[in-house]
Amino acid sequence: CSEHISSAQRRVPMRSFRLARLAEGFQRAMARWPMGTTMANTTVLWVVSDSLSQSIAPEQMDLGHDWARTGRMVSYGVFFYAGLALKWYDLLERKFPMTSIRMVSCKVAADQLIFTPITASSLFFLTTLLEGKSVQTAREKVEERLLPTLKMNWCIWPFIQAVNLSVVPPPWRILVINAACIPWLAFVSWMANKRTEHGTAATGSITWPEPSWTKLSTGRIQEAVV
């Protein structure tokens, strides 16, 4: 029994050591190659997010994985969002350097009222253009889906960002956001790519397909009436 306990005790420090080394490596990478490191972790986490979105979206389950869609989402994340987020959170830290309640409140307010609408609207707009659609179609998608997305965002992200911007060291903040974003980006990816039954862009409201049993019941009622 003592041998099993000692072996378990040896494994725990070893795991802690490996995590510490991994954390140090990430911090060094962020110090030397901030843009490249941010783009790399954004790539991984956005692939995971869109894959999760496709795996649970009712309209996508029977179609298989759409790698073109994943490519569009990752292209936006890597070539637009990553660099913008890096500059934005650096700006926030310089403008509001302290971690007092007032400073953190200013950071969160600026993040949610300025940065979030820009990134959400640009995601809908740019990914629509990457599909080969027109500028007008991209503008319509932004108008239809931005407000519902922001409403959902404001129910969740102010609390996450309050912790992130007050406790997490600056080099880790985008990584924390990307990691926390996995379920959120799955939702945003679905919002950016959802379709109606006829293949056109859906409205801003969140709707799910009608259950098959309701259609069957409706058909039987119609037959009875006839």
PDB file of C-alpha atoms in Angstrom:
ATOM      1  CA  CYS A   1       0.000   0.000   0.000  1.00  0.00           C
ATOM      2  CA  SER A   2       2.816   2.381   0.879  1.00  0.00           C
ATOM      3  CA  GLU A   3       4.428   1.690  -2.493  1.00  0.00           C
ATOM      4  CA  HIS A   4       1.211   2.688  -4.301  1.00  0.00           C
ATOM      5  CA  ILE A   5       0.958   5.877  -2.226  1.00  0.00           C
ATOM      6  CA  SER A   6       4.553   6.840  -2.893  1.00  0.00           C
ATOM      7  CA  SER A   7       4.191   6.241  -6.634  1.00  0.00           C
ATOM      8  CA  ALA A   8       1.044   8.408  -6.686  1.00  0.00           C
ATOM      9  CA  GLN A   9       2.843  11.113  -4.750  1.00  0.00           C
ATOM     10  CA  ARG A  10       5.670  11.036  -7.291  1.00  0.00           C
ATOM     11  CA  ARG A  11       3.252  11.386 -10.206  1.00  0.00           C
ATOM     12  CA  VAL A  12       1.525  14.496  -8.807  1.00  0.00           C
ATOM     13  CA  PRO A  13       4.711  16.620  -8.545  1.00  0.00           C
ATOM     14  CA  MET A  14       5.773  15.401 -11.985  1.00  0.00           C
ATOM     15  CA  ARG A  15       2.474  16.550 -13.515  1.00  0.00           C
ATOM     16  CA  SER A  16       2.748  19.884 -11.709  1.00  0.00           C
ATOM     17  CA  PHE A  17       6.291  20.249 -12.994  1.00  0.00           C
ATOM     18  CA  ARG A  18       5.197  19.551 -16.574  1.00  0.00           C
ATOM     19  CA  LEU A  19       2.350  22.066 -16.331  1.00  0.00           C
ATOM     20  CA  ALA A  20       4.752  24.644 -14.918  1.00  0.00           C
ATOM     21  CA  ARG A  21       7.185  24.031 -17.774  1.00  0.00           C
ATOM     22  CA  LEU A  22       4.341  24.321 -20.283  1.00  0.00           C
ATOM     23  CA  ALA A  23       3.211  27.594 -18.704  1.00  0.00           C
ATOM     24  CA  GLU A  24       6.754  28.967 -18.767  1.00  0.00           C
ATOM     25  CA  GLY A  25       7.124  27.946 -22.397  1.00  0.00           C
ATOM     26  CA  PHE A  26       3.892  29.697 -23.335  1.00  0.00           C
ATOM     27  CA  GLN A  27       4.927  32.848 -21.483  1.00  0.00           C
ATOM     28  CA  ARG A  28       8.303  32.894 -23.236  1.00  0.00           C
ATOM     29  CA  ALA A  29       6.620  32.361 -26.597  1.00  0.00           C
ATOM     30  CA  MET A  30       4.221  35.245 -25.924  1.00  0.00           C
ATOM     31  CA  ALA A  31       7.153  37.471 -24.984  1.00  0.00           C
ATOM     32  CA  ARG A  32       9.180  36.591 -28.106  1.00  0.00           C
ATOM     33  CA  TRP A  33       6.464  35.965 -30.712  1.00  0.00           C
ATOM     34  CA  PRO A  34       3.212  37.457 -29.397  1.00  0.00           C
ATOM     35  CA  MET A  35       1.475  37.538 -32.769  1.00  0.00           C
ATOM     36  CA  GLY A  36       2.542  34.064 -33.883  1.00  0.00           C
ATOM     37  CA  THR A  37       1.664  32.508 -30.528  1.00  0.00           C
ATOM     38  CA  THR A  38      -1.738  34.186 -30.470  1.00  0.00           C
ATOM     39  CA  MET A  39      -2.470  33.066 -34.037  1.00  0.00           C
ATOM     40  CA  ALA A  40      -1.437  29.496 -33.202  1.00  0.00           C
ATOM     41  CA  ASN A  41      -3.661  29.103 -30.140  1.00  0.00           C
ATOM     42  CA  THR A  42      -6.493  30.893 -31.955  1.00  0.00           C
ATOM     43  CA  THR A  43      -6.254  28.362 -34.799  1.00  0.00           C
ATOM     44  CA  VAL A  44      -6.521  25.369 -32.475  1.00  0.00           C
ATOM     45  CA  LEU A  45      -9.338  26.714 -30.339  1.00  0.00           C
ATOM     46  CA  TRP A  46     -11.417  28.042 -33.238  1.00  0.00           C
ATOM     47  CA  VAL A  47     -11.181  24.695 -35.047  1.00  0.00           C
ATOM     48  CA  VAL A  48     -12.428  23.015 -31.874  1.00  0.00           C
ATOM     49  CA  SER A  49     -15.228  25.577 -31.460  1.00  0.00           C
ATOM     50  CA  ASP A  50     -16.554  25.301 -35.005  1.00  0.00           C
ATOM     51  CA  SER A  51     -16.297  21.506 -34.915  1.00  0.00           C
ATOM     52  CA  LEU A  52     -18.334  21.495 -31.705  1.00  0.00           C
ATOM     53  CA  SER A  53     -20.876  23.827 -33.288  1.00  0.00           C
ATOM     54  CA  GLN A  54     -21.277  21.581 -36.313  1.00  0.00           C
ATOM     55  CA  SER A  55     -21.544  18.445 -34.204  1.00  0.00           C
ATOM     56  CA  ILE A  56     -24.551  19.756 -32.237  1.00  0.00           C
ATOM     57  CA  ALA A  57     -26.324  21.875 -34.885  1.00  0.00           C
ATOM     58  CA  PRO A  58     -29.489  20.029 -36.017  1.00  0.00           C
ATOM     59  CA  GLU A  59     -29.216  21.227 -39.617  1.00  0.00           C
ATOM     60  CA  GLN A  60     -25.587  20.059 -39.903  1.00  0.00           C
ATOM     61  CA  MET A  61     -25.775  16.591 -38.348  1.00  0.00           C
ATOM     62  CA  ASP A  62     -26.859  14.784 -41.518  1.00  0.00           C
ATOM     63  CA  LEU A  63     -24.456  16.672 -43.807  1.00  0.00           C
ATOM     64  CA  GLY A  64     -21.093  15.766 -42.255  1.00  0.00           C
ATOM     65  CA  HIS A  65     -18.347  18.169 -41.305  1.00  0.00           C
ATOM     66  CA  ASP A  66     -18.116  21.258 -43.498  1.00  0.00           C
ATOM     67  CA  TRP A  67     -14.381  21.976 -43.631  1.00  0.00           C
ATOM     68  CA  ALA A  68     -14.920  25.021 -45.867  1.00  0.00           C
ATOM     69  CA  ARG A  69     -17.012  26.564 -43.103  1.00  0.00           C
ATOM     70  CA  THR A  70     -14.338  25.727 -40.520  1.00  0.00           C
ATOM     71  CA  GLY A  71     -11.756  27.299 -42.820  1.00  0.00           C
ATOM     72  CA  ARG A  72     -13.768  30.503 -43.027  1.00  0.00           C
ATOM     73  CA  MET A  73     -14.171  30.730 -39.273  1.00  0.00           C
ATOM     74  CA  VAL A  74     -10.479  30.009 -38.625  1.00  0.00           C
ATOM     75  CA  SER A  75      -9.397  32.468 -41.334  1.00  0.00           C
ATOM     76  CA  TYR A  76     -11.396  35.194 -39.618  1.00  0.00           C
ATOM     77  CA  GLY A  77     -10.005  34.233 -36.207  1.00  0.00           C
ATOM     78  CA  VAL A  78      -6.368  34.016 -37.297  1.00  0.00           C
ATOM     79  CA  PHE A  79      -6.050  36.842 -39.805  1.00  0.00           C
ATOM     80  CA  PHE A  80      -8.453  39.378 -38.301  1.00  0.00           C
ATOM     81  CA  TYR A  81      -9.394  38.643 -34.698  1.00  0.00           C
ATOM     82  CA  ALA A  82      -6.030  37.500 -33.294  1.00  0.00           C
ATOM     83  CA  GLY A  83      -4.083  40.645 -34.210  1.00  0.00           C
ATOM     84  CA  LEU A  84      -6.951  42.954 -33.305  1.00  0.00           C
ATOM     85  CA  ALA A  85      -7.423  41.301 -29.906  1.00  0.00           C
ATOM     86  CA  LEU A  86      -3.705  41.461 -29.170  1.00  0.00           C
ATOM     87  CA  LYS A  87      -3.611  45.218 -29.820  1.00  0.00           C
ATOM     88  CA  TRP A  88      -6.915  45.846 -28.078  1.00  0.00           C
ATOM     89  CA  TYR A  89      -6.031  44.188 -24.763  1.00  0.00           C
ATOM     90  CA  ASP A  90      -2.630  45.853 -24.799  1.00  0.00           C
ATOM     91  CA  LEU A  91      -4.415  49.199 -25.232  1.00  0.00           C
ATOM     92  CA  LEU A  92      -6.817  48.414 -22.380  1.00  0.00           C
ATOM     93  CA  GLU A  93      -3.932  47.563 -20.079  1.00  0.00           C
ATOM     94  CA  ARG A  94      -2.130  50.818 -20.914  1.00  0.00           C
ATOM     95  CA  LYS A  95      -5.243  52.971 -20.513  1.00  0.00           C
ATOM     96  CA  PHE A  96      -6.485  51.239 -17.360  1.00  0.00           C
ATOM     97  CA  PRO A  97      -3.374  49.729 -15.743  1.00  0.00           C
ATOM     98  CA  MET A  98      -4.711  49.133 -12.241  1.00  0.00           C
ATOM     99  CA  THR A  99      -6.923  46.296 -10.963  1.00  0.00           C
ATOM    100  CA  SER A 100      -9.208  48.382  -8.748  1.00  0.00           C
ATOM    101  CA  ILE A 101     -12.964  47.935  -9.091  1.00  0.00           C
ATOM    102  CA  ARG A 102     -13.229  51.231 -10.982  1.00  0.00           C
ATOM    103  CA  MET A 103     -10.456  50.359 -13.444  1.00  0.00           C
ATOM    104  CA  VAL A 104     -11.743  46.832 -14.072  1.00  0.00           C
ATOM    105  CA  SER A 105     -15.262  48.211 -14.582  1.00  0.00           C
ATOM    106  CA  CYS A 106     -13.886  50.627 -17.199  1.00  0.00           C
ATOM    107  CA  LYS A 107     -12.055  47.774 -18.951  1.00  0.00           C
ATOM    108  CA  VAL A 108     -15.116  45.555 -19.024  1.00  0.00           C
ATOM    109  CA  ALA A 109     -17.381  48.384 -20.211  1.00  0.00           C
ATOM    110  CA  ALA A 110     -14.981  49.330 -23.020  1.00  0.00           C
ATOM    111  CA  ASP A 111     -14.542  45.688 -23.998  1.00  0.00           C
ATOM    112  CA  GLN A 112     -18.267  44.959 -24.129  1.00  0.00           C
ATOM    113  CA  LEU A 113     -19.471  48.218 -25.668  1.00  0.00           C
ATOM    114  CA  ILE A 114     -16.678  48.842 -28.191  1.00  0.00           C
ATOM    115  CA  PHE A 115     -14.653  45.724 -28.951  1.00  0.00           C
ATOM    116  CA  THR A 116     -17.429  43.124 -28.844  1.00  0.00           C
ATOM    117  CA  PRO A 117     -19.790  44.827 -31.350  1.00  0.00           C
ATOM    118  CA  ILE A 118     -16.856  45.349 -33.728  1.00  0.00           C
ATOM    119  CA  THR A 119     -15.676  41.736 -33.612  1.00  0.00           C
ATOM    120  CA  ALA A 120     -19.182  40.238 -33.770  1.00  0.00           C
ATOM    121  CA  SER A 121     -20.301  42.358 -36.718  1.00  0.00           C
ATOM    122  CA  SER A 122     -17.022  41.835 -38.567  1.00  0.00           C
ATOM    123  CA  LEU A 123     -17.305  38.069 -38.088  1.00  0.00           C
ATOM    124  CA  PHE A 124     -20.764  37.961 -39.670  1.00  0.00           C
ATOM    125  CA  PHE A 125     -19.712  40.352 -42.446  1.00  0.00           C
ATOM    126  CA  LEU A 126     -16.353  38.820 -43.386  1.00  0.00           C
ATOM    127  CA  THR A 127     -17.353  35.155 -43.183  1.00  0.00           C
ATOM    128  CA  THR A 128     -20.305  35.915 -45.457  1.00  0.00           C
ATOM    129  CA  LEU A 129     -17.957  37.526 -47.991  1.00  0.00           C
ATOM    130  CA  LEU A 130     -15.675  34.464 -47.739  1.00  0.00           C
ATOM    131  CA  GLU A 131     -18.671  32.353 -48.771  1.00  0.00           C
ATOM    132  CA  GLY A 132     -18.716  34.304 -52.019  1.00  0.00           C
ATOM    133  CA  LYS A 133     -21.854  36.258 -51.113  1.00  0.00           C
ATOM    134  CA  SER A 134     -22.416  39.916 -51.947  1.00  0.00           C
ATOM    135  CA  VAL A 135     -21.698  42.894 -49.716  1.00  0.00           C
ATOM    136  CA  GLN A 136     -25.445  43.517 -49.461  1.00  0.00           C
ATOM    137  CA  THR A 137     -26.030  39.987 -48.194  1.00  0.00           C
ATOM    138  CA  ALA A 138     -23.233  40.430 -45.662  1.00  0.00           C
ATOM    139  CA  ARG A 139     -24.773  43.685 -44.423  1.00  0.00           C
ATOM    140  CA  GLU A 140     -28.182  42.047 -44.078  1.00  0.00           C
ATOM    141  CA  LYS A 141     -26.682  39.226 -42.010  1.00  0.00           C
ATOM    142  CA  VAL A 142     -25.075  41.747 -39.659  1.00  0.00           C
ATOM    143  CA  GLU A 143     -28.384  43.612 -39.267  1.00  0.00           C
ATOM    144  CA  GLU A 144     -30.307  40.396 -38.579  1.00  0.00           C
ATOM    145  CA  ARG A 145     -27.927  38.658 -36.209  1.00  0.00           C
ATOM    146  CA  LEU A 146     -25.807  41.239 -34.408  1.00  0.00           C
ATOM    147  CA  LEU A 147     -28.332  42.330 -31.785  1.00  0.00           C
ATOM    148  CA  PRO A 148     -29.429  38.791 -30.733  1.00  0.00           C
ATOM    149  CA  THR A 149     -25.763  37.813 -30.463  1.00  0.00           C
ATOM    150  CA  LEU A 150     -24.907  40.864 -28.358  1.00  0.00           C
ATOM    151  CA  LYS A 151     -27.860  40.241 -26.038  1.00  0.00           C
ATOM    152  CA  MET A 152     -26.639  36.704 -25.400  1.00  0.00           C
ATOM    153  CA  ASN A 153     -23.055  37.951 -25.051  1.00  0.00           C
ATOM    154  CA  TRP A 154     -23.964  40.544 -22.417  1.00  0.00           C
ATOM    155  CA  CYS A 155     -25.593  37.858 -20.264  1.00  0.00           C
ATOM    156  CA  ILE A 156     -22.312  35.921 -20.039  1.00  0.00           C
ATOM    157  CA  TRP A 157     -19.139  37.770 -20.928  1.00  0.00           C
ATOM    158  CA  PRO A 158     -19.093  40.770 -18.553  1.00  0.00           C
ATOM    159  CA  PHE A 159     -18.641  38.346 -15.644  1.00  0.00           C
ATOM    160  CA  ILE A 160     -15.930  36.322 -17.404  1.00  0.00           C
ATOM    161  CA  GLN A 161     -14.068  39.452 -18.454  1.00  0.00           C
ATOM    162  CA  ALA A 162     -14.307  40.978 -14.984  1.00  0.00           C
ATOM    163  CA  VAL A 163     -12.298  38.014 -13.664  1.00  0.00           C
ATOM    164  CA  ASN A 164     -10.026  37.818 -16.710  1.00  0.00           C
ATOM    165  CA  LEU A 165      -9.090  41.514 -16.717  1.00  0.00           C
ATOM    166  CA  SER A 166      -8.532  41.726 -12.965  1.00  0.00           C
ATOM    167  CA  VAL A 167      -6.815  38.431 -12.060  1.00  0.00           C
ATOM    168  CA  VAL A 168      -5.214  36.922 -15.180  1.00  0.00           C
ATOM    169  CA  PRO A 169      -1.764  38.289 -16.229  1.00  0.00           C
ATOM    170  CA  PRO A 170      -1.869  40.203 -19.558  1.00  0.00           C
ATOM    171  CA  PRO A 171       0.081  37.610 -21.629  1.00  0.00           C
ATOM    172  CA  TRP A 172      -2.497  34.950 -20.739  1.00  0.00           C
ATOM    173  CA  ARG A 173      -5.681  36.899 -21.326  1.00  0.00           C
ATOM    174  CA  ILE A 174      -6.289  36.048 -24.989  1.00  0.00           C
ATOM    175  CA  LEU A 175      -5.563  32.372 -24.281  1.00  0.00           C
ATOM    176  CA  VAL A 176      -8.082  32.432 -21.421  1.00  0.00           C
ATOM    177  CA  ILE A 177     -10.621  34.178 -23.655  1.00  0.00           C
ATOM    178  CA  ASN A 178     -10.093  31.638 -26.443  1.00  0.00           C
ATOM    179  CA  ALA A 179     -10.429  28.728 -24.023  1.00  0.00           C
ATOM    180  CA  ALA A 180     -13.561  30.185 -22.397  1.00  0.00           C
ATOM    181  CA  CYS A 181     -14.815  30.960 -25.883  1.00  0.00           C
ATOM    182  CA  ILE A 182     -15.113  27.340 -27.015  1.00  0.00           C
ATOM    183  CA  PRO A 183     -18.845  27.000 -26.166  1.00  0.00           C
ATOM    184  CA  TRP A 184     -19.450  30.684 -26.980  1.00  0.00           C
ATOM    185  CA  LEU A 185     -17.758  30.465 -30.369  1.00  0.00           C
ATOM    186  CA  ALA A 186     -19.738  27.317 -31.077  1.00  0.00           C
ATOM    187  CA  PHE A 187     -22.871  29.439 -30.619  1.00  0.00           C
ATOM    188  CA  VAL A 188     -21.476  32.340 -32.674  1.00  0.00           C
ATOM    189  CA  SER A 189     -20.391  29.968 -35.436  1.00  0.00           C
ATOM    190  CA  TRP A 190     -23.889  28.533 -35.533  1.00  0.00           C
ATOM    191  CA  MET A 191     -25.361  32.050 -35.666  1.00  0.00           C
ATOM    192  CA  ALA A 192     -23.005  32.952 -38.521  1.00  0.00           C
ATOM    193  CA  ASN A 193     -23.821  29.839 -40.545  1.00  0.00           C
ATOM    194  CA  LYS A 194     -27.407  28.834 -39.736  1.00  0.00           C
ATOM    195  CA  ARG A 195     -29.879  28.475 -42.570  1.00  0.00           C
ATOM    196  CA  THR A 196     -33.626  28.210 -42.928  1.00  0.00           C
ATOM    197  CA  GLU A 197     -35.311  25.126 -44.390  1.00  0.00           C
ATOM    198  CA  HIS A 198     -35.021  26.722 -47.830  1.00  0.00           C
ATOM    199  CA  GLY A 199     -31.297  27.358 -47.519  1.00  0.00           C
ATOM    200  CA  THR A 200     -31.518  31.100 -47.058  1.00  0.00           C
ATOM    201  CA  ALA A 201     -30.234  33.140 -44.167  1.00  0.00           C
ATOM    202  CA  ALA A 202     -32.400  32.876 -41.092  1.00  0.00           C
ATOM    203  CA  THR A 203     -33.669  35.803 -39.094  1.00  0.00           C
ATOM    204  CA  GLY A 204     -32.036  36.980 -35.901  1.00  0.00           C
ATOM    205  CA  SER A 205     -34.295  34.899 -33.666  1.00  0.00           C
ATOM    206  CA  ILE A 206     -32.972  31.557 -32.484  1.00  0.00           C
ATOM    207  CA  THR A 207     -35.243  28.770 -33.722  1.00  0.00           C
ATOM    208  CA  TRP A 208     -34.931  25.002 -33.772  1.00  0.00           C
ATOM    209  CA  PRO A 209     -36.464  22.579 -36.281  1.00  0.00           C
ATOM    210  CA  GLU A 210     -40.032  21.463 -35.580  1.00  0.00           C
ATOM    211  CA  PRO A 211     -40.081  17.956 -34.070  1.00  0.00           C
ATOM    212  CA  SER A 212     -41.143  15.234 -36.491  1.00  0.00           C
ATOM    213  CA  TRP A 213     -43.951  14.050 -34.183  1.00  0.00           C
ATOM    214  CA  THR A 214     -45.697  17.437 -34.466  1.00  0.00           C
ATOM    215  CA  LYS A 215     -45.624  17.258 -38.253  1.00  0.00           C
ATOM    216  CA  LEU A 216     -47.045  13.726 -38.127  1.00  0.00           C
ATOM    217  CA  SER A 217     -49.823  14.787 -35.754  1.00  0.00           C
ATOM    218  CA  THR A 218     -50.667  17.784 -37.935  1.00  0.00           C
ATOM    219  CA  GLY A 219     -50.880  15.517 -41.009  1.00  0.00           C
ATOM    220  CA  ARG A 220     -53.248  13.136 -39.283  1.00  0.00           C
ATOM    221  CA  ILE A 221     -55.471  15.986 -38.105  1.00  0.00           C
ATOM    222  CA  GLN A 222     -55.649  17.334 -41.661  1.00  0.00           C
ATOM    223  CA  GLU A 223     -56.561  13.868 -42.996  1.00  0.00           C
ATOM    224  CA  ALA A 224     -59.298  13.561 -40.369  1.00  0.00           C
ATOM    225  CA  VAL A 225     -60.743  16.935 -41.299  1.00  0.00           C
ATOM    226  CA  VAL A 226     -60.749  16.039 -45.001  1.00  0.00           C
TER     227      VAL A 226
END
